[in-house]
mmCIF file of C-alpha atoms in Angstrom:
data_model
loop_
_atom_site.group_PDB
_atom_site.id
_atom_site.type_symbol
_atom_site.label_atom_id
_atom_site.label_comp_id
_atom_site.label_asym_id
_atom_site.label_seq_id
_atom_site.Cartn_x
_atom_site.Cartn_y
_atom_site.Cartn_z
ATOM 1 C CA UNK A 677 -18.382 9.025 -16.995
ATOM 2 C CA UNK A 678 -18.843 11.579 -14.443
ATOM 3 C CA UNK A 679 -15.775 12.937 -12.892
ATOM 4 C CA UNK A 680 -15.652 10.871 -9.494
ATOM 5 C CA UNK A 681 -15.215 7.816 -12.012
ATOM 6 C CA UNK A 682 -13.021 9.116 -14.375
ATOM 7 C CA UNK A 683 -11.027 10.451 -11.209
ATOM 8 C CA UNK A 684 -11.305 6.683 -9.676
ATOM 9 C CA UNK A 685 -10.232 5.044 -12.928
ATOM 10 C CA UNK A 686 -6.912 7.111 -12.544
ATOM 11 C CA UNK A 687 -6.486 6.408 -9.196
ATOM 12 C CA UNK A 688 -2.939 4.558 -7.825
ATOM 13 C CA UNK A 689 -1.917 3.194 -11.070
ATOM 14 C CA UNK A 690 -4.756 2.243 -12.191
ATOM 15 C CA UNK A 691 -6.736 1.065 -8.606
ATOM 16 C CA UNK A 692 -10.138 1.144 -10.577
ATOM 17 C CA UNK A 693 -10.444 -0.973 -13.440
ATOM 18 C CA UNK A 694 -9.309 0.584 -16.769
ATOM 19 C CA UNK A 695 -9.621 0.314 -20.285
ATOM 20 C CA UNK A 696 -6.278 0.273 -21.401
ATOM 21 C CA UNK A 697 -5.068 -3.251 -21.219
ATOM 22 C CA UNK A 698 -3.635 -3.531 -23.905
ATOM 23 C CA UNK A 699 -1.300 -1.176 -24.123
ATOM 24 C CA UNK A 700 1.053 -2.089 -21.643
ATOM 25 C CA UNK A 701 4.825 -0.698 -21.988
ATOM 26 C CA UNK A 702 7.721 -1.194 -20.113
ATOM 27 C CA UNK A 703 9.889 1.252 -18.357
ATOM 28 C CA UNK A 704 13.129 1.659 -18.272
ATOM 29 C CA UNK A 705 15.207 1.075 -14.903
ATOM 30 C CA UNK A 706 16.134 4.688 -12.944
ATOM 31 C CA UNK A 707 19.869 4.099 -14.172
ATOM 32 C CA UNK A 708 19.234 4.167 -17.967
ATOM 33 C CA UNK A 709 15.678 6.795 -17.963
ATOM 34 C CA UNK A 710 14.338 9.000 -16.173
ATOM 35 C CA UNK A 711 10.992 7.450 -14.475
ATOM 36 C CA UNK A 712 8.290 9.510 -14.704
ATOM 37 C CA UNK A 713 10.397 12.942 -13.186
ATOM 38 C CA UNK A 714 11.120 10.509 -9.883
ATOM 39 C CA UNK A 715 14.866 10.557 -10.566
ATOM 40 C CA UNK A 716 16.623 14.126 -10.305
ATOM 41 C CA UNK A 717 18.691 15.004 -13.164
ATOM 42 C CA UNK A 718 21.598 15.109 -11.207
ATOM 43 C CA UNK A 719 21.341 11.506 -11.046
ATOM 44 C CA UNK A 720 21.984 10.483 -14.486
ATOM 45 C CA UNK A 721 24.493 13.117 -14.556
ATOM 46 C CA UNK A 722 26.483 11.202 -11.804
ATOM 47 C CA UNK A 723 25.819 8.112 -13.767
ATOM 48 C CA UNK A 724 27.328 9.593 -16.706
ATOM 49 C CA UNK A 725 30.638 10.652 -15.120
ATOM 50 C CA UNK A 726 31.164 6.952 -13.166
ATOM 51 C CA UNK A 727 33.809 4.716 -14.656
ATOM 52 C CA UNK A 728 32.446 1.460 -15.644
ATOM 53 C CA UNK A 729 31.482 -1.209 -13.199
ATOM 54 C CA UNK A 730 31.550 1.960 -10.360
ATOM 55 C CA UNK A 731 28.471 2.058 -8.558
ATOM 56 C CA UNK A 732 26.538 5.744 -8.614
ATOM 57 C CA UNK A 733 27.116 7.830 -5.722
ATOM 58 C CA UNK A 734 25.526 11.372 -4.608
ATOM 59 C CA UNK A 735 26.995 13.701 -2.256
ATOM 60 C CA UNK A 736 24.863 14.790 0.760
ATOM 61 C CA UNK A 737 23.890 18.269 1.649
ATOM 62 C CA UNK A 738 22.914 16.781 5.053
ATOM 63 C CA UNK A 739 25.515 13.893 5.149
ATOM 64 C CA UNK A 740 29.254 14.343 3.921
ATOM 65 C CA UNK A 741 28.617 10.188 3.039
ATOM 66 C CA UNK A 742 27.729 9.453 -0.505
ATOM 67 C CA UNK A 743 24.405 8.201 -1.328
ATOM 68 C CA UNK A 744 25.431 4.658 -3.534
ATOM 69 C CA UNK A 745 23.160 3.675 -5.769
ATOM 70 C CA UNK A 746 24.062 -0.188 -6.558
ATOM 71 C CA UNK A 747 23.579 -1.499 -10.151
ATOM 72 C CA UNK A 748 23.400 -5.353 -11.801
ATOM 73 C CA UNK A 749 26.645 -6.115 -11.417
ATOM 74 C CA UNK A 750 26.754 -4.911 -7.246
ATOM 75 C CA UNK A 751 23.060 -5.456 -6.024
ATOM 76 C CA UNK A 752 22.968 -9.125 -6.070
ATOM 77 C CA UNK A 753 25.408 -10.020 -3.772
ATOM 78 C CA UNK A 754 23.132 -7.899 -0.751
ATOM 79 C CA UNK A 755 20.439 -10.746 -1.148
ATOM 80 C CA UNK A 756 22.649 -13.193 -0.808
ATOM 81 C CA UNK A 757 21.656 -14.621 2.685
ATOM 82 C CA UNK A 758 17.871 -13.177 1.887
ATOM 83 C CA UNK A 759 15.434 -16.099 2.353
ATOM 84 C CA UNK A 760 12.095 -14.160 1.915
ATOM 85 C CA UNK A 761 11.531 -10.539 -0.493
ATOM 86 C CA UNK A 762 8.722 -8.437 0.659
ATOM 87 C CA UNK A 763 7.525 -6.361 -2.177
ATOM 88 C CA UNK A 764 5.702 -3.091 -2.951
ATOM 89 C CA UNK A 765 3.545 -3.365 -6.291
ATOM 90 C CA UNK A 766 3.187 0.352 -7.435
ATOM 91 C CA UNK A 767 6.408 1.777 -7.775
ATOM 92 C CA UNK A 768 8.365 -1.369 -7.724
ATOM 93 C CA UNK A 769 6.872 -3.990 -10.571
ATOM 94 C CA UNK A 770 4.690 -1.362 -12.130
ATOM 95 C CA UNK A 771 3.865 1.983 -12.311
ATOM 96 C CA UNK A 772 -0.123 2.838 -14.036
ATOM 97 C CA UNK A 773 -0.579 0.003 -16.682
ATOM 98 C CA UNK A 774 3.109 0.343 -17.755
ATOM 99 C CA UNK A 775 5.527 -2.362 -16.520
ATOM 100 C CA UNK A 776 9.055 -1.933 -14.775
ATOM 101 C CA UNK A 777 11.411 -2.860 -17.018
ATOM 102 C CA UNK A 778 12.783 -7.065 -16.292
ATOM 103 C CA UNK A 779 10.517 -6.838 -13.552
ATOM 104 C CA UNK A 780 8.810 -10.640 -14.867
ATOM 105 C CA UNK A 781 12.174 -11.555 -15.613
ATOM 106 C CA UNK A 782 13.738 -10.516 -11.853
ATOM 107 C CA UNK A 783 10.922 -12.362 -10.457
ATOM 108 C CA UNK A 784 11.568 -15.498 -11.743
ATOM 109 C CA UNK A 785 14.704 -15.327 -11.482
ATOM 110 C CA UNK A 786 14.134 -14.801 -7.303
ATOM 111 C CA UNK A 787 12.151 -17.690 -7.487
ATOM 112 C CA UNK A 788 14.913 -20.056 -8.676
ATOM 113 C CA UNK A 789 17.331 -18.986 -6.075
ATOM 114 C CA UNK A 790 14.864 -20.325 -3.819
ATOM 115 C CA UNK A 791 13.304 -17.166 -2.071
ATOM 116 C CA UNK A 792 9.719 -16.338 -1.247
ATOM 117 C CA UNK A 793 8.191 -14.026 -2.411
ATOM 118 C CA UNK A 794 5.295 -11.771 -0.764
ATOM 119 C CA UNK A 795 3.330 -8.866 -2.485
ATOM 120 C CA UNK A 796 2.311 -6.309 0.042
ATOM 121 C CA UNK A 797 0.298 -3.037 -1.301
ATOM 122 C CA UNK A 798 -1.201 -0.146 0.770
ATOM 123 C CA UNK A 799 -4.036 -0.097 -2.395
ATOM 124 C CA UNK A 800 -6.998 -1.096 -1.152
ATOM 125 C CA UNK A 801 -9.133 -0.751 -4.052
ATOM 126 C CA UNK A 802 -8.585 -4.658 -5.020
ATOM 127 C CA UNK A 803 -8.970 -7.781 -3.370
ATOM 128 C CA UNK A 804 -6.162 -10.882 -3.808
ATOM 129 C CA UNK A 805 -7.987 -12.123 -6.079
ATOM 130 C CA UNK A 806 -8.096 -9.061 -8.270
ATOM 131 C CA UNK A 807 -4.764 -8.083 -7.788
ATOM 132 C CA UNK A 808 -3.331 -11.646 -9.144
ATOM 133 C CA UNK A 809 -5.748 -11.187 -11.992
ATOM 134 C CA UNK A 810 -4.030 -7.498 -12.457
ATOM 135 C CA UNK A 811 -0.506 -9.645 -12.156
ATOM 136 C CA UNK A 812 -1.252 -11.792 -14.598
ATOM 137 C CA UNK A 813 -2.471 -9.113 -17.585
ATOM 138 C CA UNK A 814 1.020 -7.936 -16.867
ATOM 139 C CA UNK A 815 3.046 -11.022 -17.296
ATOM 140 C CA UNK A 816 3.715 -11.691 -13.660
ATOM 141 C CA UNK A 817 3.240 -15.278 -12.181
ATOM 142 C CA UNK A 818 1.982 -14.684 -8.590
ATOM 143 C CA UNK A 819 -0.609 -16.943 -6.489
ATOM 144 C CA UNK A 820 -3.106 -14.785 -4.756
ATOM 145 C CA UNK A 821 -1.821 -16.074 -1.430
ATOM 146 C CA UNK A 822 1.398 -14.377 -1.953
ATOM 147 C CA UNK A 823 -0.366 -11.107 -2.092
ATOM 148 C CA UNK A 824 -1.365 -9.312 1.144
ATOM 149 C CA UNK A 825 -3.340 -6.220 0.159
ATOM 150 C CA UNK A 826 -4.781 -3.405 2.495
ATOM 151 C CA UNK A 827 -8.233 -4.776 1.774
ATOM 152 C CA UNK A 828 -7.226 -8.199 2.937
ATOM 153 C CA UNK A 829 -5.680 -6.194 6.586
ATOM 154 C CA UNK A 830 -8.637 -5.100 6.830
ATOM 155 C CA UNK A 831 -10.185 -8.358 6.976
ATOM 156 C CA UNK A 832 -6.990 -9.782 8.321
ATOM 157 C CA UNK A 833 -7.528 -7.018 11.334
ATOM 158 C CA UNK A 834 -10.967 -7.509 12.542
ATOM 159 C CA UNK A 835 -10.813 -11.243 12.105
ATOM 160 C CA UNK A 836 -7.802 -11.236 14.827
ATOM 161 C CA UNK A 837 -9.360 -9.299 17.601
ATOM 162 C CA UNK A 838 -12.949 -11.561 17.178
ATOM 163 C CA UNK A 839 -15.085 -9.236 15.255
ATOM 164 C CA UNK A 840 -18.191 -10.122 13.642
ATOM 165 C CA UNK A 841 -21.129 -12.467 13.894
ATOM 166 C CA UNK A 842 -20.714 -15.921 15.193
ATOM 167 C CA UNK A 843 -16.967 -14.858 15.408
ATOM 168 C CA UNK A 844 -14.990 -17.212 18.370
ATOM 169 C CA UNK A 845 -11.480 -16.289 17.631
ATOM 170 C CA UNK A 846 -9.806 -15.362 20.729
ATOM 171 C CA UNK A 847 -7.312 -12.739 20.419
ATOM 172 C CA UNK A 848 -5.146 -10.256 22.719
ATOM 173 C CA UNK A 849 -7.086 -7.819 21.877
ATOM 174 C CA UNK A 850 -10.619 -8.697 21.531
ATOM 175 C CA UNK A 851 -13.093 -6.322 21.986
ATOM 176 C CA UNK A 852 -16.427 -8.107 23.628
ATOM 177 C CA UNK A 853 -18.583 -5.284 22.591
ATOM 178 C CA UNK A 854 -17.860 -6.490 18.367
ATOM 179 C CA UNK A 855 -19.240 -9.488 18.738
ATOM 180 C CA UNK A 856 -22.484 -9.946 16.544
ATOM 181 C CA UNK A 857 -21.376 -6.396 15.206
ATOM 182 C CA UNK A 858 -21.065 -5.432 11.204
ATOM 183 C CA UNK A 859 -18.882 -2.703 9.434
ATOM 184 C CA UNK A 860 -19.567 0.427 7.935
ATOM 185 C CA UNK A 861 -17.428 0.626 4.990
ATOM 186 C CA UNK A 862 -16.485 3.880 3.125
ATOM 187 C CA UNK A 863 -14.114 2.120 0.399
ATOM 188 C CA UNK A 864 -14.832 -0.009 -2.810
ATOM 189 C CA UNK A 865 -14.899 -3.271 -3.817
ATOM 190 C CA UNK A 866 -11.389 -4.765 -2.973
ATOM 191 C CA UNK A 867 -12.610 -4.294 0.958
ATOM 192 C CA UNK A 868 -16.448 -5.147 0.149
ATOM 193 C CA UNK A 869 -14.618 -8.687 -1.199
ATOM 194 C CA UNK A 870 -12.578 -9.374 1.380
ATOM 195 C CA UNK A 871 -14.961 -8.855 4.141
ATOM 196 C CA UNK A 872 -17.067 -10.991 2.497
ATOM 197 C CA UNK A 873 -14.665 -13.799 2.218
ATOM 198 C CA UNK A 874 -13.322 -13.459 6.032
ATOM 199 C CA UNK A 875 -17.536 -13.614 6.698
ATOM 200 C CA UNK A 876 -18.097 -10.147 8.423
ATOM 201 C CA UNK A 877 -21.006 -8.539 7.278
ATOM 202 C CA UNK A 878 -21.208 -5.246 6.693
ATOM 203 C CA UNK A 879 -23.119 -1.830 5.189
ATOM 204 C CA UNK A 880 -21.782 0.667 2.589
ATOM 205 C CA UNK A 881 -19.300 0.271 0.592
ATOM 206 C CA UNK A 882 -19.923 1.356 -3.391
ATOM 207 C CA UNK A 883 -23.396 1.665 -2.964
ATOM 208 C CA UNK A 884 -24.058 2.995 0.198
ATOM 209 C CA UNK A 885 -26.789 5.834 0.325
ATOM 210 C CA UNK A 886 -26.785 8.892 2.903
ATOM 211 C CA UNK A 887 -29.428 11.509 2.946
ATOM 212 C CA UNK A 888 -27.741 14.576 1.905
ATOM 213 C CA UNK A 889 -26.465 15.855 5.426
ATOM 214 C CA UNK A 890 -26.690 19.662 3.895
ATOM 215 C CA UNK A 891 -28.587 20.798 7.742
ATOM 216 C CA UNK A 892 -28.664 20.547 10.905
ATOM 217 C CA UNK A 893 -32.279 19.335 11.264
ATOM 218 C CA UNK A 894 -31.360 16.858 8.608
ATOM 219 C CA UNK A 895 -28.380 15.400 11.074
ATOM 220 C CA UNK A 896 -30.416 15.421 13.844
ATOM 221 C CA UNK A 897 -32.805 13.175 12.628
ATOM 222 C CA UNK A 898 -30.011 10.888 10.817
ATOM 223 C CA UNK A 899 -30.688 7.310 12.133
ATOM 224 C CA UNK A 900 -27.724 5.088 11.792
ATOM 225 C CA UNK A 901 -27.547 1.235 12.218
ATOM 226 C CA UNK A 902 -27.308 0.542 15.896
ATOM 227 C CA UNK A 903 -25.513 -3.163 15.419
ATOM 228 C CA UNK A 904 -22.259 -1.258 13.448
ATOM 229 C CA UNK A 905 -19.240 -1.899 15.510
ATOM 230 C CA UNK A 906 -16.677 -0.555 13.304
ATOM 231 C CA UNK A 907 -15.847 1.804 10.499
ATOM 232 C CA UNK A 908 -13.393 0.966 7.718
ATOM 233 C CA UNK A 909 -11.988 3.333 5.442
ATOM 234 C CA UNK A 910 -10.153 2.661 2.714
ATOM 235 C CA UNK A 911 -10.069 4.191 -1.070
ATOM 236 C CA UNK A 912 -14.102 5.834 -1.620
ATOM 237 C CA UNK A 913 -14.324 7.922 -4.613
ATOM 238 C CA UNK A 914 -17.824 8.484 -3.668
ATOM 239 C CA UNK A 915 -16.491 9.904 0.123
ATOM 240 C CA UNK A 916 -18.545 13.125 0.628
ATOM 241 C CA UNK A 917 -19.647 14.933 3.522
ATOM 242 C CA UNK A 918 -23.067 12.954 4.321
ATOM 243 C CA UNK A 919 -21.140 9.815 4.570
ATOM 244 C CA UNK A 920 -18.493 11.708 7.401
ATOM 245 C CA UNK A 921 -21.491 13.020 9.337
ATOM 246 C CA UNK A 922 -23.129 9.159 8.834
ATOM 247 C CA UNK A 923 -19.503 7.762 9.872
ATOM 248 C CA UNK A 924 -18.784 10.014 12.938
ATOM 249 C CA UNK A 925 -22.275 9.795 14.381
ATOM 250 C CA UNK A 926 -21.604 5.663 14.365
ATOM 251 C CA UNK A 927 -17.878 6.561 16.208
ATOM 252 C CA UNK A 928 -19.460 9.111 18.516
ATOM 253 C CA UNK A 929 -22.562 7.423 19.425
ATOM 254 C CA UNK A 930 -22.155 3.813 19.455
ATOM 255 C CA UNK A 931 -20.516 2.374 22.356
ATOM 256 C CA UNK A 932 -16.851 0.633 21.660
ATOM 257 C CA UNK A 933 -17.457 1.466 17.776
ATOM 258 C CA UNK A 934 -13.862 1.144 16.398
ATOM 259 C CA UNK A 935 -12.034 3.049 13.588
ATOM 260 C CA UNK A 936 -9.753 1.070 10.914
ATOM 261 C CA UNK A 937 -7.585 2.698 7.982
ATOM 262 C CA UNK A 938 -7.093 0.253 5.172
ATOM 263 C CA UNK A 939 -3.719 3.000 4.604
ATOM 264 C CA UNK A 940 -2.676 6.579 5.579
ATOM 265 C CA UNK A 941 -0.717 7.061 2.620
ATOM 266 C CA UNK A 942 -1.318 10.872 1.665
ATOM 267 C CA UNK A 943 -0.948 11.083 -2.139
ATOM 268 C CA UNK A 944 0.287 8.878 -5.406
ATOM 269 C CA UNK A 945 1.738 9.742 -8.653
ATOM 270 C CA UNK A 946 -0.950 9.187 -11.475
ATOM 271 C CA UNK A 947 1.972 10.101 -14.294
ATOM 272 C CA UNK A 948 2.501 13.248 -15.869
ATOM 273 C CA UNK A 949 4.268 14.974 -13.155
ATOM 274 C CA UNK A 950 0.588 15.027 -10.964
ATOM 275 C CA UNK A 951 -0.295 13.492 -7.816
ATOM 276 C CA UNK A 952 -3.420 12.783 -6.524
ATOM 277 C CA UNK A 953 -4.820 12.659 -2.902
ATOM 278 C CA UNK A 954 -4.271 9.496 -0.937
ATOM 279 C CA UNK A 955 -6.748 7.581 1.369
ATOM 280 C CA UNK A 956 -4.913 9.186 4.329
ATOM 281 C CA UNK A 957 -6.250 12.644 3.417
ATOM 282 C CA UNK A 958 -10.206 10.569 3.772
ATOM 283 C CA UNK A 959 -9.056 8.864 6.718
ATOM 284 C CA UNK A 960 -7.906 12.240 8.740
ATOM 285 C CA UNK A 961 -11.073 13.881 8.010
ATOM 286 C CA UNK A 962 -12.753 10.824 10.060
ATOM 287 C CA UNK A 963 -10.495 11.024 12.704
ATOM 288 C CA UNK A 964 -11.058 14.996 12.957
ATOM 289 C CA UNK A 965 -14.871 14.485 12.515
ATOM 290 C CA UNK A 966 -14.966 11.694 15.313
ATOM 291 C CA UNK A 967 -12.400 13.037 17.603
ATOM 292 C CA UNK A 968 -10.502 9.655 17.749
ATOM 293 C CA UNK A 969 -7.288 7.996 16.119
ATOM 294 C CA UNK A 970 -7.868 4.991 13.242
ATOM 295 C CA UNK A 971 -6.148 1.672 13.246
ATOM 296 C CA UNK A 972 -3.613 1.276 10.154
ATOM 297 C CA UNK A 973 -3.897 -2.005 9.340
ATOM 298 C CA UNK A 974 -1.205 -1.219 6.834
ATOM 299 C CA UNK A 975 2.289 0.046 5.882
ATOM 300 C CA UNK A 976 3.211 2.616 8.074
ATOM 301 C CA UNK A 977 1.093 1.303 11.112
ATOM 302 C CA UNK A 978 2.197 -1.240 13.952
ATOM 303 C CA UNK A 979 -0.151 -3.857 13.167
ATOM 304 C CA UNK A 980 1.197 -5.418 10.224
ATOM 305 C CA UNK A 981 4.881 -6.367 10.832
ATOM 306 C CA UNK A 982 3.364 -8.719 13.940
ATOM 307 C CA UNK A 983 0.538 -10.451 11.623
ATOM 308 C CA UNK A 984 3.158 -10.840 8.595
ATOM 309 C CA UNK A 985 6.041 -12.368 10.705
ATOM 310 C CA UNK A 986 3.040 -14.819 12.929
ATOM 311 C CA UNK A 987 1.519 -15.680 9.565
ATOM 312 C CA UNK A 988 3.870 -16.082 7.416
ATOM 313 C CA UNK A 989 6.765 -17.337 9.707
ATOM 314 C CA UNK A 990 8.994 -14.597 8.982
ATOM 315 C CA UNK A 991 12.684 -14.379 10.115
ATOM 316 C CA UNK A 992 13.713 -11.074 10.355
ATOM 317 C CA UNK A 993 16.977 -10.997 9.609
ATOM 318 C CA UNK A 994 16.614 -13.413 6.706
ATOM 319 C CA UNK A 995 14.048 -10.960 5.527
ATOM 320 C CA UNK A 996 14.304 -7.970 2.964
ATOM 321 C CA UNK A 997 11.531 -5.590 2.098
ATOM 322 C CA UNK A 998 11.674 -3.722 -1.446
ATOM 323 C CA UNK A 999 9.440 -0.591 -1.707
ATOM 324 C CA UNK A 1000 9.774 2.930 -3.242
ATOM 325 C CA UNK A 1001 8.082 4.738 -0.119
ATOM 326 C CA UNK A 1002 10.478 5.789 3.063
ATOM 327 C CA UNK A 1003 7.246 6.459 5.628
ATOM 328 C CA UNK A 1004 5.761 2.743 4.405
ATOM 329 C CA UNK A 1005 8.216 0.675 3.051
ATOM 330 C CA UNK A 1006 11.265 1.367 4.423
ATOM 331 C CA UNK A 1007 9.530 2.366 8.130
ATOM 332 C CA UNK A 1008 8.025 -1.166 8.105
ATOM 333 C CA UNK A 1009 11.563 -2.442 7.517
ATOM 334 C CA UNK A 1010 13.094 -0.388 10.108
ATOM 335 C CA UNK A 1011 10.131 -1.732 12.737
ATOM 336 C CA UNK A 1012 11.765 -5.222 12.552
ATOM 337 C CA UNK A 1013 15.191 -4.932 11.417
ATOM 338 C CA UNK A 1014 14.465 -6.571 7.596
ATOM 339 C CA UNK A 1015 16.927 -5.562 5.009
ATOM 340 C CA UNK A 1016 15.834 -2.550 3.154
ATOM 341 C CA UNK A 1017 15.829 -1.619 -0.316
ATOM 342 C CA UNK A 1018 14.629 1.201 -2.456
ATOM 343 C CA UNK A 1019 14.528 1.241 -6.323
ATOM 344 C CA UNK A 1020 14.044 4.789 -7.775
ATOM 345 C CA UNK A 1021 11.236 3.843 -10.118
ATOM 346 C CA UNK A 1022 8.576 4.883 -7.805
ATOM 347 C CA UNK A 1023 8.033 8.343 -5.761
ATOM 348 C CA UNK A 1024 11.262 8.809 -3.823
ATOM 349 C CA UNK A 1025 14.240 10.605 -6.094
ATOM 350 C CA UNK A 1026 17.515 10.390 -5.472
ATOM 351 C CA UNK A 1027 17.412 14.100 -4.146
ATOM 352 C CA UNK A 1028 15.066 13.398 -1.335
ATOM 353 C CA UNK A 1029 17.791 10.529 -0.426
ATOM 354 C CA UNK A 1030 20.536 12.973 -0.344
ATOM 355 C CA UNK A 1031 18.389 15.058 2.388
ATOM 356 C CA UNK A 1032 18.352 12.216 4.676
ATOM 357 C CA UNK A 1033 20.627 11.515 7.545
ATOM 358 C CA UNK A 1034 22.491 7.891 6.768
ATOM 359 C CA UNK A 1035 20.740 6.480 10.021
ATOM 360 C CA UNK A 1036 17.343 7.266 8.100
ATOM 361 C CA UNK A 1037 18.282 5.901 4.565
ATOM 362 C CA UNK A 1038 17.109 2.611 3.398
ATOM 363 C CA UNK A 1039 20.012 -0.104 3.477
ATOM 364 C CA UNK A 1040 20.687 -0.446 -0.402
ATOM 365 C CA UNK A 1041 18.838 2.227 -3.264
ATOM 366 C CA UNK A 1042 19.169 0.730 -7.004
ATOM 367 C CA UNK A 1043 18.087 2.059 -10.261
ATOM 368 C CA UNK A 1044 15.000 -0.785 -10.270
ATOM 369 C CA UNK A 1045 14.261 -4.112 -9.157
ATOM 370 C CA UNK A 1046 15.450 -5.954 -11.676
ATOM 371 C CA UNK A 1047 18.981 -4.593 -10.655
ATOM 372 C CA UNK A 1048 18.876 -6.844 -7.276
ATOM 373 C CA UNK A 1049 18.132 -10.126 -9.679
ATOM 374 C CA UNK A 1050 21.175 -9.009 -11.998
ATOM 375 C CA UNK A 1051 19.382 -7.481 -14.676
ATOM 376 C CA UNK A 1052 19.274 -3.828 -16.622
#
């Protein structure tokens, strides 16, 4: 396995498909273990010193007010008048092959008081289908149209503004020039399967092939594929210089040729203490390269809150969102006023909390998920 593989096989939890399946293992909410160095010491050190049945509380270098972090016995009530639970995957249910702790358990026990449920993941690397095949080798019951992944935006995206061949939908913001038009796709097979499904055609992808761009005569004579009318990027561990000069030479060259980010998320934990470059880091390099500003079709962009709440029928302020990221989760909870909550299981610590103003923290932090259902 040569090291772009290995490197992909590692990559958000486990976004390529790995060998380890059978080794799953559960972890332990924020409030009884430290998960993976994402909780600060001083935060089972608070925990330690609380009387029983006293929520955890931090003080603030930035805010005199306390930073409460709710537990079984006080999370519960906040979902009380919660109809609908947006939630992040990694970070939330599951971190790498290794299961939240009661996370199965906290789902079903959402689903019997009547809420519904929605899986929304900036990974891109899947399609629905895959992911609910992925929720299922971890002992979570989920229907692959409860899961809205990046790849699926992607889809989702170019599918409401009319792009593609024979495409007649008639949206705000249709661009007449996409019509009859196909994708260039720097990502993998979660976006290669969902275009296909949503019937836009497109080039690239895993196997795409570029001349290596290591010239200038060789870039001059680059021919690209005149009927391209956008670019997509999502997660490529194959990304490499020929396929920016391929991709910016399509956005520079071919009239109305648009640019879509499946995510702009910067970096992940991979375990360990290490993490790894996001698909924002491939997606700025476009932008640079083509002198224009991408789409994000995800968490963290202004598209998604609209398509969720017209799609799904979403009330608002019946609405929570559960997600361990402050500039995805919690900002697409802030964009439309949902309920926010943040489990420390994922990649914000209790630390960065105390650093926030309280207008900038998320509405409720817990040790884990399973805390808002009432479970350790």
């Amino acid at each position: 396995m040569n090291q772009l593989l290995l490197f992909g096989a590692l990559f958000e939890g486990g976004a390529a498909t790995s060998t380890n399946t059978n080794r799953t293992k559960v972890i332990p909410s924020a409030s009884t273990a430290t998960a993976a160095g994402t909780v600060a010491a001083a935060a089972v050190a608070t925990t330690e010193q609380q009387p029983a049945g006293t929520p955890e509380t931090a003080t603030s270098a930035a805010d005199d007010t306390a930073v409460q972090v709710l537990d079984e016995r006080t999370a519960p009530e906040k979902l009380r008048d919660i109809s609908t639970l947006i939630l992040d995957c990694d970070g939330v249910l599951w971190r790498g092959n290794d299961i939240i702790r009661n996370a199965p358990e906290a789902l079903r026990a959402f689903r019997c008081e009547g809420k519904r449920l929605l899986f929304v993941t900036n990974n891109s690397s899947k399609s629905r289908a895959e992911y609910a095949a992925r929720f299922r080798g971890l002992g979570l019951e989920v229907a692959p149209e409860e899961i809205v992944s990046s790849s699926y935006c992607a889809a989702a995206y170019l599918t409401s503004i009319g792009f593609g061949a024979g495409n007649s939908h008639q949206g705000n913001n249709v661009n007449k020039n996409t019509n009859n038009k196909k994708v260039l796709l720097l990502g993998w097979s979660g976006v290669e399967q969902e275009l296909q499904t949503a019937g836009i055609p497109f080039l690239g992808g895993r196997e795409f092939s570029v001349p290596l761009m290591d010239n200038m005569e060789a870039m001059k004579e680059l021919k690209v594929d005149p009927d391209i009318g956008a670019v997509v990027v999502g997660w490529d561990p194959h990304f490499s210089y020929s396929r920016l000069v391929y991709a910016s030479i399509c956005l520079r060259e071919l009239p109305g040729c648009l640019l879509v980010a499946t995510n702009t998320d910067c970096a992940d934990h991979i375990g360990g203490g290490r993490m790894m470059p996001g698909t924002g880091g491939l997606v700025r390099a476009v932008e640079v390269a083509a002198g224009m500003k991408a789409v994000n079709v995800a968490k963290g962009g202004e598209w998604l809150l609209p398509y969720l709440c017209r799609t799904y029928g979403l009330e608002p302020s019946r609405t929570a969102i559960i997600g361990d990221r402050l500039d995805t989760d919690i900002f697409l909870g802030r964009q439309g006023g949902l309920f926010t909550c943040l489990p420390l299981t994922g990649v914000t610590t209790l630390e960065r909390l105390r650093r926030l103003a309280v207008s900038e923290r998320p509405d409720v932090v817990i040790g884990s998920v399973a805390q808002l259902a009432g479970l350790p």
